[in-house]
PDB file of C-alpha atoms and ligand atoms in Angstrom:
ATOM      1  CA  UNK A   7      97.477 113.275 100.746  1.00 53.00           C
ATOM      2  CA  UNK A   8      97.269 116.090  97.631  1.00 49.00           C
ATOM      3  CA  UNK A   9      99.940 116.392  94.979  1.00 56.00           C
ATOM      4  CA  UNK A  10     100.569 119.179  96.986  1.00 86.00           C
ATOM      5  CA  UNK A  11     103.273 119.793  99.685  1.00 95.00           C
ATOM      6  CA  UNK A  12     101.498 117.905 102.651  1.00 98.00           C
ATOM      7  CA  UNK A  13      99.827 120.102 105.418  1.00 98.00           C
ATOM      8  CA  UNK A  14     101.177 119.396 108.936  1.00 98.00           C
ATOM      9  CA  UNK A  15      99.438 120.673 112.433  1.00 99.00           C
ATOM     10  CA  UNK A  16     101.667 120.212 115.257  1.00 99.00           C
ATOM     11  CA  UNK A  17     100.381 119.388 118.482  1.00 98.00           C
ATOM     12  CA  UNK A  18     102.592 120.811 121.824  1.00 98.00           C
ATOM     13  CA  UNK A  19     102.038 121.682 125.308  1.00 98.00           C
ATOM     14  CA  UNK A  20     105.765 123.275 126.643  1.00 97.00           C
ATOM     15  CA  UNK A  21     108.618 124.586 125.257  1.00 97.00           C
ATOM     16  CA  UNK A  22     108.090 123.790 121.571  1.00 98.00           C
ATOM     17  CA  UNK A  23     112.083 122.860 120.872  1.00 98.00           C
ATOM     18  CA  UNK A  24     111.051 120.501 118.520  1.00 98.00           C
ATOM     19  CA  UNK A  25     108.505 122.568 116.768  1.00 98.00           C
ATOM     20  CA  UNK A  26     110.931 124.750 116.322  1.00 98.00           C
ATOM     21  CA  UNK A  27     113.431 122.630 114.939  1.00 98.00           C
ATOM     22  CA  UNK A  28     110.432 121.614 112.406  1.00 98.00           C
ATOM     23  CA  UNK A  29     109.685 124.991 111.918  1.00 98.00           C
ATOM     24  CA  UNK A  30     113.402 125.799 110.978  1.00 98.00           C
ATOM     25  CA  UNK A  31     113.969 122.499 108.865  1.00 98.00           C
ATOM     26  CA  UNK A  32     110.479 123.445 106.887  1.00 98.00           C
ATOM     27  CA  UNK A  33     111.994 127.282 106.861  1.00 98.00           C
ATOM     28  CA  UNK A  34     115.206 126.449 105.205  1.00 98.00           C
ATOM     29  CA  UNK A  35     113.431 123.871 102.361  1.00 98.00           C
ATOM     30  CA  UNK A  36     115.128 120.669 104.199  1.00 98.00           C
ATOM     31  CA  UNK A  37     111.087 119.400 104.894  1.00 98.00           C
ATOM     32  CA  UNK A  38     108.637 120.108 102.024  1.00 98.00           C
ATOM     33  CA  UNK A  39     105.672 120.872 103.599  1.00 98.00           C
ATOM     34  CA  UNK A  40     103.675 123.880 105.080  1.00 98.00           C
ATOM     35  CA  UNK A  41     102.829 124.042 108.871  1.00 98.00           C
ATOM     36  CA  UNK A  42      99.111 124.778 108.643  1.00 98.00           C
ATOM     37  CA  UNK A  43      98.732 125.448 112.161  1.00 98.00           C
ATOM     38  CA  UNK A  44     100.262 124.505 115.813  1.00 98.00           C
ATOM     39  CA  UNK A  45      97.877 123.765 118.425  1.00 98.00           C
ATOM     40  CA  UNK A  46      98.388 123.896 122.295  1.00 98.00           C
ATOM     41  CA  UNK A  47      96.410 122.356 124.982  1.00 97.00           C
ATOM     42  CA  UNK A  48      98.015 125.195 127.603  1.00 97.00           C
ATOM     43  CA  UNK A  49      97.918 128.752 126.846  1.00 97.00           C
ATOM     44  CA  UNK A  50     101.351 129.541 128.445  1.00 97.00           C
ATOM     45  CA  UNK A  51     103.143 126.830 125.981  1.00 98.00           C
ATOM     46  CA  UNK A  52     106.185 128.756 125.278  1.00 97.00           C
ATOM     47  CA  UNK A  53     106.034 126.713 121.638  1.00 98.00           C
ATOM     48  CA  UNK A  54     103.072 128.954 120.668  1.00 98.00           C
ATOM     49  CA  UNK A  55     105.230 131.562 119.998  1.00 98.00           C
ATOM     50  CA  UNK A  56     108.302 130.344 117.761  1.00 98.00           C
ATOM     51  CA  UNK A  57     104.564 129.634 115.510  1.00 98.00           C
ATOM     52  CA  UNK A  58     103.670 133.500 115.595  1.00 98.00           C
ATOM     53  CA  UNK A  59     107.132 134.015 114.822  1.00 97.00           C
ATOM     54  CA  UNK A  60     107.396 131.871 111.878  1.00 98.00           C
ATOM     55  CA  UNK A  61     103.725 133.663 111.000  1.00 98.00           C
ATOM     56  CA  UNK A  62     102.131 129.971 111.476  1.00 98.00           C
ATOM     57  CA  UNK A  63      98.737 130.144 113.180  1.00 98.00           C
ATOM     58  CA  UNK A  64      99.172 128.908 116.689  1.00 98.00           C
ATOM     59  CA  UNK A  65      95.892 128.686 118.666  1.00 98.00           C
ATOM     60  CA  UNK A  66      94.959 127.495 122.711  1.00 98.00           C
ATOM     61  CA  UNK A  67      92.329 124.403 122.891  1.00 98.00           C
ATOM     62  CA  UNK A  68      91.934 124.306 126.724  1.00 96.00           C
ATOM     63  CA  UNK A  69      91.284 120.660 128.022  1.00 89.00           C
ATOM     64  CA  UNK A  70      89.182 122.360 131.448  1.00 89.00           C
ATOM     65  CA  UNK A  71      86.527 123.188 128.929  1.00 87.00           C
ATOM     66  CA  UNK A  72      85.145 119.775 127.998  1.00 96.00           C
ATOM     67  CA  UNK A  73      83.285 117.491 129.827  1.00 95.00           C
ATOM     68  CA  UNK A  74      85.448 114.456 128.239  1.00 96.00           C
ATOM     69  CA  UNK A  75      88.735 113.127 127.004  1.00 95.00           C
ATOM     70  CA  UNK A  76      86.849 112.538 123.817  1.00 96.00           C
ATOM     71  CA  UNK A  77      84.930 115.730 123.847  1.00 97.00           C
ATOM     72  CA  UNK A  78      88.292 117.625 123.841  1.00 98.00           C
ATOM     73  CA  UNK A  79      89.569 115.141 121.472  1.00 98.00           C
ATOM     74  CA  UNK A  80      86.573 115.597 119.168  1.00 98.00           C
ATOM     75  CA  UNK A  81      86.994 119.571 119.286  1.00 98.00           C
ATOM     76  CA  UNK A  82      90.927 119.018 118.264  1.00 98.00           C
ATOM     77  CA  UNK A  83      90.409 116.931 115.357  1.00 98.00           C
ATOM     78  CA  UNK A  84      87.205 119.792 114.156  1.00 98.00           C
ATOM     79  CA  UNK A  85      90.559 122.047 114.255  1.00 98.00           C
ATOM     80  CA  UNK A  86      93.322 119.426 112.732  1.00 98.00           C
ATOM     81  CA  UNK A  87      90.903 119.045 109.763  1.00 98.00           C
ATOM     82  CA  UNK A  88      89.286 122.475 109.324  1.00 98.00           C
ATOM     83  CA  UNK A  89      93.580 123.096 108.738  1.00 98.00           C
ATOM     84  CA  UNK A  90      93.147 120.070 106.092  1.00 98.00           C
ATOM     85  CA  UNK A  91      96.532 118.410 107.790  1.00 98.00           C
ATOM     86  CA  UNK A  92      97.949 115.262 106.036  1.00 98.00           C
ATOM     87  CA  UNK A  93     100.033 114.878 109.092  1.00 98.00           C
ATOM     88  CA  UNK A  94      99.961 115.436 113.027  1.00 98.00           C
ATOM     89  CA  UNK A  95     103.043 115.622 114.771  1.00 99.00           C
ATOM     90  CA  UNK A  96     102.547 115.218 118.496  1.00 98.00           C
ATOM     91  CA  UNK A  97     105.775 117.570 119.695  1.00 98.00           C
ATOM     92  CA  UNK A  98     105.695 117.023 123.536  1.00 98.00           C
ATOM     93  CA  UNK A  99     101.621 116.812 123.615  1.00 98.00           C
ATOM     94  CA  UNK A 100     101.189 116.238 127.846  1.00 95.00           C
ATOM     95  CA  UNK A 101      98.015 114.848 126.894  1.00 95.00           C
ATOM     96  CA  UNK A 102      96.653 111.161 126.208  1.00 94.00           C
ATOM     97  CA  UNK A 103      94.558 110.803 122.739  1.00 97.00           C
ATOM     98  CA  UNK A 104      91.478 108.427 122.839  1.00 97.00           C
ATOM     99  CA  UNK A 105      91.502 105.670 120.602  1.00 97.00           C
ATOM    100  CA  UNK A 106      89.043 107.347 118.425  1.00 97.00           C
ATOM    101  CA  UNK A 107      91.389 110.420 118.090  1.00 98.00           C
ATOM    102  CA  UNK A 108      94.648 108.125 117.182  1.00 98.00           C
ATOM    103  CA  UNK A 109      92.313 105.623 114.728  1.00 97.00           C
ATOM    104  CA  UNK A 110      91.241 108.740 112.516  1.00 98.00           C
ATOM    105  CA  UNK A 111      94.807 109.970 112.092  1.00 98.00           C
ATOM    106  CA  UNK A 112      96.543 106.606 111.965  1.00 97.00           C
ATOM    107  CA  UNK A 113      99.213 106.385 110.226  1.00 98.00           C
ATOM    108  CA  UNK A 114      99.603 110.048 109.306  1.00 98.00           C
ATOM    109  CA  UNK A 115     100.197 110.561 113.478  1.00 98.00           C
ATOM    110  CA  UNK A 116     103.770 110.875 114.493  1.00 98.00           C
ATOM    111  CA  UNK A 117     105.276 111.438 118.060  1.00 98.00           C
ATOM    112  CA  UNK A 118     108.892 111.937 119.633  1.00 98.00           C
ATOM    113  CA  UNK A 119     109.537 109.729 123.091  1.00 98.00           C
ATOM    114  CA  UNK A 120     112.672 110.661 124.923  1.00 98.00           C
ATOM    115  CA  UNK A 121     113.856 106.984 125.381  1.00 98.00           C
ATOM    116  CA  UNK A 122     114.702 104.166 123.065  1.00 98.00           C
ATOM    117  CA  UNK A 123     111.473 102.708 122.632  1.00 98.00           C
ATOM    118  CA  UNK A 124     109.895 100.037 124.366  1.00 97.00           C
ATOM    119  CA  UNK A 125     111.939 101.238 127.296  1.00 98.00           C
ATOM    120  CA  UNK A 126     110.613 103.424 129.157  1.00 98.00           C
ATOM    121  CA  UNK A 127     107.412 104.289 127.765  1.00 97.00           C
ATOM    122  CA  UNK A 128     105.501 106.703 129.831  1.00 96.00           C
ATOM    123  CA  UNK A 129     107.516 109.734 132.245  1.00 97.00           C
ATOM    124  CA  UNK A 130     110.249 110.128 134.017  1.00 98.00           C
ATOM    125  CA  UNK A 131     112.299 108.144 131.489  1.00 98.00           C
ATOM    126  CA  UNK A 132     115.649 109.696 132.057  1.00 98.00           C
ATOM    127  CA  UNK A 133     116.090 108.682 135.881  1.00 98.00           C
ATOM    128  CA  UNK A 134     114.680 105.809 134.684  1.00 98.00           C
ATOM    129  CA  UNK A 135     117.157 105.043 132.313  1.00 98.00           C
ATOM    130  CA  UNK A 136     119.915 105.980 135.097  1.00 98.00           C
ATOM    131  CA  UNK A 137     118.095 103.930 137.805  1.00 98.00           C
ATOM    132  CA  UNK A 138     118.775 101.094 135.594  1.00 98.00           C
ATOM    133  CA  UNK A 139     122.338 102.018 135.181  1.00 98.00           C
ATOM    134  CA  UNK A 140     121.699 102.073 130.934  1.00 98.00           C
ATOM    135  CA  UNK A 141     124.985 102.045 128.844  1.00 98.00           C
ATOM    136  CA  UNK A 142     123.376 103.924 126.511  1.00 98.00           C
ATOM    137  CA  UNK A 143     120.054 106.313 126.239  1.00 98.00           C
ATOM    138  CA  UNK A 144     118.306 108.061 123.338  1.00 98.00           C
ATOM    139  CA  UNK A 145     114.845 109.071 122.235  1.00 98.00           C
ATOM    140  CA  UNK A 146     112.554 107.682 119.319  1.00 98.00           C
ATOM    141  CA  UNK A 147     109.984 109.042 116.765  1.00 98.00           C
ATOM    142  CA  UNK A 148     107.349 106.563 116.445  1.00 98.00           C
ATOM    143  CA  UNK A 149     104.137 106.043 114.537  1.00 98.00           C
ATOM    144  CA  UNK A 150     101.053 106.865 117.388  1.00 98.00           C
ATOM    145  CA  UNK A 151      98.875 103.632 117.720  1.00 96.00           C
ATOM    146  CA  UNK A 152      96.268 102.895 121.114  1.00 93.00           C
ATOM    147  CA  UNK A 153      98.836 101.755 122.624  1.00 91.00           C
ATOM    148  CA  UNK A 154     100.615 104.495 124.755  1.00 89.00           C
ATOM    149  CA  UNK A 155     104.470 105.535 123.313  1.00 91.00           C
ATOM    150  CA  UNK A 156     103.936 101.580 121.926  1.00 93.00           C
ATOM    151  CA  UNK A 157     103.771 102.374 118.000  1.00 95.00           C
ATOM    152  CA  UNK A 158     105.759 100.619 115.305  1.00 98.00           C
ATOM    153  CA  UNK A 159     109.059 102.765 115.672  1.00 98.00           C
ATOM    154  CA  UNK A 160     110.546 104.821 112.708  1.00 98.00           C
ATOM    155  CA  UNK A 161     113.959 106.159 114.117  1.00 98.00           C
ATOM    156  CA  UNK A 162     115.993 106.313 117.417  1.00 98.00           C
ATOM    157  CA  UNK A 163     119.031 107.916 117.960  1.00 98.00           C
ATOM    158  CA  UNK A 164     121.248 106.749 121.154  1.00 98.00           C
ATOM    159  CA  UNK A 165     124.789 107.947 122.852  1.00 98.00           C
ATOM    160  CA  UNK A 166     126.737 106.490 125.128  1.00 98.00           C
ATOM    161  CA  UNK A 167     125.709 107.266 129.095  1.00 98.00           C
ATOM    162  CA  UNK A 168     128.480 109.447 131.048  1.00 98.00           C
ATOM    163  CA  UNK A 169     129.159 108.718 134.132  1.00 96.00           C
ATOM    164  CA  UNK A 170     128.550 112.418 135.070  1.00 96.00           C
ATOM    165  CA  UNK A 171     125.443 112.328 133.774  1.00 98.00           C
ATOM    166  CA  UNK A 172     122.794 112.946 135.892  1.00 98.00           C
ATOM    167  CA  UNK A 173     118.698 112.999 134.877  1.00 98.00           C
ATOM    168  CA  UNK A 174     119.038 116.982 133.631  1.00 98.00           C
ATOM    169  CA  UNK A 175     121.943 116.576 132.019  1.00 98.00           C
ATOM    170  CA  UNK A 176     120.521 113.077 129.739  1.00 98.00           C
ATOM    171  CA  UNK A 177     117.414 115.354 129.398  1.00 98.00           C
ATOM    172  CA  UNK A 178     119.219 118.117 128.033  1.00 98.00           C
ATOM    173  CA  UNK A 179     122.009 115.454 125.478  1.00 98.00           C
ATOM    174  CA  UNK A 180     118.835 113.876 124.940  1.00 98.00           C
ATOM    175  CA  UNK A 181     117.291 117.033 123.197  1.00 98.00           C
ATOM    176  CA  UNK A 182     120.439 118.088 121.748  1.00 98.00           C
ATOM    177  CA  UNK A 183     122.044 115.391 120.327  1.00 98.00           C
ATOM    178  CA  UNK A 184     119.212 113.315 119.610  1.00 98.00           C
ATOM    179  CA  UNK A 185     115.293 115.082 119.514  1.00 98.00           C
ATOM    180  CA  UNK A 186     116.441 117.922 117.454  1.00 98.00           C
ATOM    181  CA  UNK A 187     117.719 115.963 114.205  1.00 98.00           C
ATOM    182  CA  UNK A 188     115.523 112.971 114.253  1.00 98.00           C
ATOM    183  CA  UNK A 189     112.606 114.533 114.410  1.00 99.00           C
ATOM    184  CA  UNK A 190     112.989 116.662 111.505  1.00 98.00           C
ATOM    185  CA  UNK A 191     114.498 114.288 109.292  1.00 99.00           C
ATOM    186  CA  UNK A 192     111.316 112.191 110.315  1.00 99.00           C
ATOM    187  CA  UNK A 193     108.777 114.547 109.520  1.00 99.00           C
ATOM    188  CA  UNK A 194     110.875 114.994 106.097  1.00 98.00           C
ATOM    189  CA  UNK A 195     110.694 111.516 105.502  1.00 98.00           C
ATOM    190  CA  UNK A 196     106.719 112.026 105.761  1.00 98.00           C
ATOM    191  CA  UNK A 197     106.586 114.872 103.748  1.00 98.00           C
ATOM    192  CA  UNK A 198     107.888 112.837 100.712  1.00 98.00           C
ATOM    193  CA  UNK A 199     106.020 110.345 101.577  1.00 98.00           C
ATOM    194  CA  UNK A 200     108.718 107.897 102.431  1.00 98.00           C
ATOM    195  CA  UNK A 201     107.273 106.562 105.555  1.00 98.00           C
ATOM    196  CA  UNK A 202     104.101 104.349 105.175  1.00 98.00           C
ATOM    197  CA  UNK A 203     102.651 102.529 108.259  1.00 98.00           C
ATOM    198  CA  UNK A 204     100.661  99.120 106.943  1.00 97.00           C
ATOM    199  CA  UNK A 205      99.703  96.895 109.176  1.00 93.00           C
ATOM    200  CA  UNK A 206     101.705  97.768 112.901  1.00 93.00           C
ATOM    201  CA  UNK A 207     104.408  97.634 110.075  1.00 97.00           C
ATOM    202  CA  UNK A 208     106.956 100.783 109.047  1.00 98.00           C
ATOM    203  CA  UNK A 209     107.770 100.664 105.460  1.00 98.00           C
ATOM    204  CA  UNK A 210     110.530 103.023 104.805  1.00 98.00           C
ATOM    205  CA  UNK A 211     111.090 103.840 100.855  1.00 98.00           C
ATOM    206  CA  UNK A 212     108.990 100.631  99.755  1.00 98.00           C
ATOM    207  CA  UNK A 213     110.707  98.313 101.965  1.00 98.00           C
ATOM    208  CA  UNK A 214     109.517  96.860 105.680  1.00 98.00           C
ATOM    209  CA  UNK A 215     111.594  98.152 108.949  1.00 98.00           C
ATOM    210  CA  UNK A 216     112.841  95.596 110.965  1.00 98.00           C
ATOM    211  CA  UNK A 217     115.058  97.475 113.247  1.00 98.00           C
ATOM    212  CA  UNK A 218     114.408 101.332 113.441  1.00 98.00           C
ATOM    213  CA  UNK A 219     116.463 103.811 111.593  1.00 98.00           C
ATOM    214  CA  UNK A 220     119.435 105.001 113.150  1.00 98.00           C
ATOM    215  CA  UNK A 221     121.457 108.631 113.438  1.00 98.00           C
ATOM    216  CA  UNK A 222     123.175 106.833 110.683  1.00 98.00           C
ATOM    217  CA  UNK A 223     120.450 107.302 108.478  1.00 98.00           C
ATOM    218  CA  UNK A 224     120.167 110.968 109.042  1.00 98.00           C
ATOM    219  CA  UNK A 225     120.542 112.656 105.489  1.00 98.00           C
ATOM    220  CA  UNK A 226     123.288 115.178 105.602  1.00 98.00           C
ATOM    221  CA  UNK A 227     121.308 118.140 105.855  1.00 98.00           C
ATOM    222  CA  UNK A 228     119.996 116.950 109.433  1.00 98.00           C
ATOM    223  CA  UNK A 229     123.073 115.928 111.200  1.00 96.00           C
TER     224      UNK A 229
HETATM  225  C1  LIG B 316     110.553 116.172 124.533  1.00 72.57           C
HETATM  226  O1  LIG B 316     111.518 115.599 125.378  1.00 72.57           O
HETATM  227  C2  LIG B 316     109.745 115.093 123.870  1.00 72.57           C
HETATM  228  O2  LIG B 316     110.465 113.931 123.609  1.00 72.57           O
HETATM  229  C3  LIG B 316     108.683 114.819 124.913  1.00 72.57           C
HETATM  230  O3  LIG B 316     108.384 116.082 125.447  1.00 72.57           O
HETATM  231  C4  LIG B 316     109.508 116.943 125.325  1.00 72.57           C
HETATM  232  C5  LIG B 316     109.024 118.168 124.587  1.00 72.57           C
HETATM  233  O4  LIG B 316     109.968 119.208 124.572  1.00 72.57           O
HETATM  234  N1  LIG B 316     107.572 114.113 124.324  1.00 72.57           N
HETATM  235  P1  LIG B 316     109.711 120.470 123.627  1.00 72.57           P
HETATM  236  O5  LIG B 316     108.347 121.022 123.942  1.00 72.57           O
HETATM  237  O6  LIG B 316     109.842 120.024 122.208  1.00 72.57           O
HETATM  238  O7  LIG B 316     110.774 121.474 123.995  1.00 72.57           O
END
């Protein structure tokens, strides 16, 4: 990374409430860094507008074009570093990296999981969590390794399960209470270089993780 605020691309595929939480946090000063670029792999991501919005450059990389995963992959790392990020943040990215892809951004790779990790890796995690009759649910923001949603985690926030609460509704507390301050305060973290990822191992402000961070953790600014 420069002595510069660090460059971030953001990687989506939907919605984009994260990126826009990101977008807002780096907006209001709370994340020193610059959004270089978002990328989509769908053209209809509704995410690639709160970019244009914020005047970030938001481009379409369709996955139908390339012959291979890694072909795609290739063509999406030509973009992450002709942006010169320090960091890719993977902010509901439908898509499976090759190993290739995750080894050349390793430990500057971040993604959000919406269960507490290792549960639950994978879809569906919120009926999931319900079929299982979890006390309590949450999401986590984890460092991407070649193992899928299995990277050393950073932070997970959790809440008590209502009994009212059916898959929708966790999805949507999920998001709201959870998602939308951990993964800003996480990509904060990055940003001033807080975070380091050394062996499988999360070293947060010089010293080793050996639960995740917690909701407790959240600075005031992102509670
Ligand atoms: C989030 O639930 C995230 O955890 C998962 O995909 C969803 C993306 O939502 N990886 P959005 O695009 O940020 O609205």
């Amino acid at each position: 990374m420069s002595d510069q605020q660090p460059r971030i691309v953001v990687l989506i595929s939907g919605q984009g409430r994260n990126l826009q939480a990101i977008l807002q946090a780096v907006q209001a000063g709370k994340i020193p860094a610059r959004i270089a670029a978002v990328i989509s792999n769908k053209p209809e991501a509704g995410g690639l507008a709160h970019a244009r919005n914020a005047g970030v450059p938001a481009l379409t990389i369709l996955h139908a074009g390339f012959a291979s995963r890694e072909a795609f992959d290739e063509a999406l790392a030509m973009e992450i570093d002709r942006h010169q990020a320090d960091i890719v943040v993977l902010a509901g990215f439908m898509r499976i990296l090759s190993d290739g892809f995750i080894r050349r951004y390793k430990g500057r790779l971040l993604n959000i999981h919406p269960s507490l990790l290792p549960k639950y890796p994978g879809l569906k995690t919120h009926q999931r969590a319900l079929d299982a009759g979890d006390a309590e649910h949450g999401a986590t923001v984890h460092f991407v390794t070649e193992e899928l949603d299995g990277g050393p985690c950073i932070i997970q926030g959790q809440f008590s399960v209502a009994p009212h609460d059916d898959a929708p509704k966790l999805a949507e507390r999920v998001m709201n209470e959870v998602e939308l301050k951990i993964y800003p305060q996480a990509v904060a973290w990055m940003a001033q270089r807080e975070l380091v990822l050394q062996q499988d191992s999360v070293y947060f402000r010089g010293g080793r993780l050996t639960a995740p961070l917690s909701l407790q953790n959240l600075e005031p600014e992102f509670r």
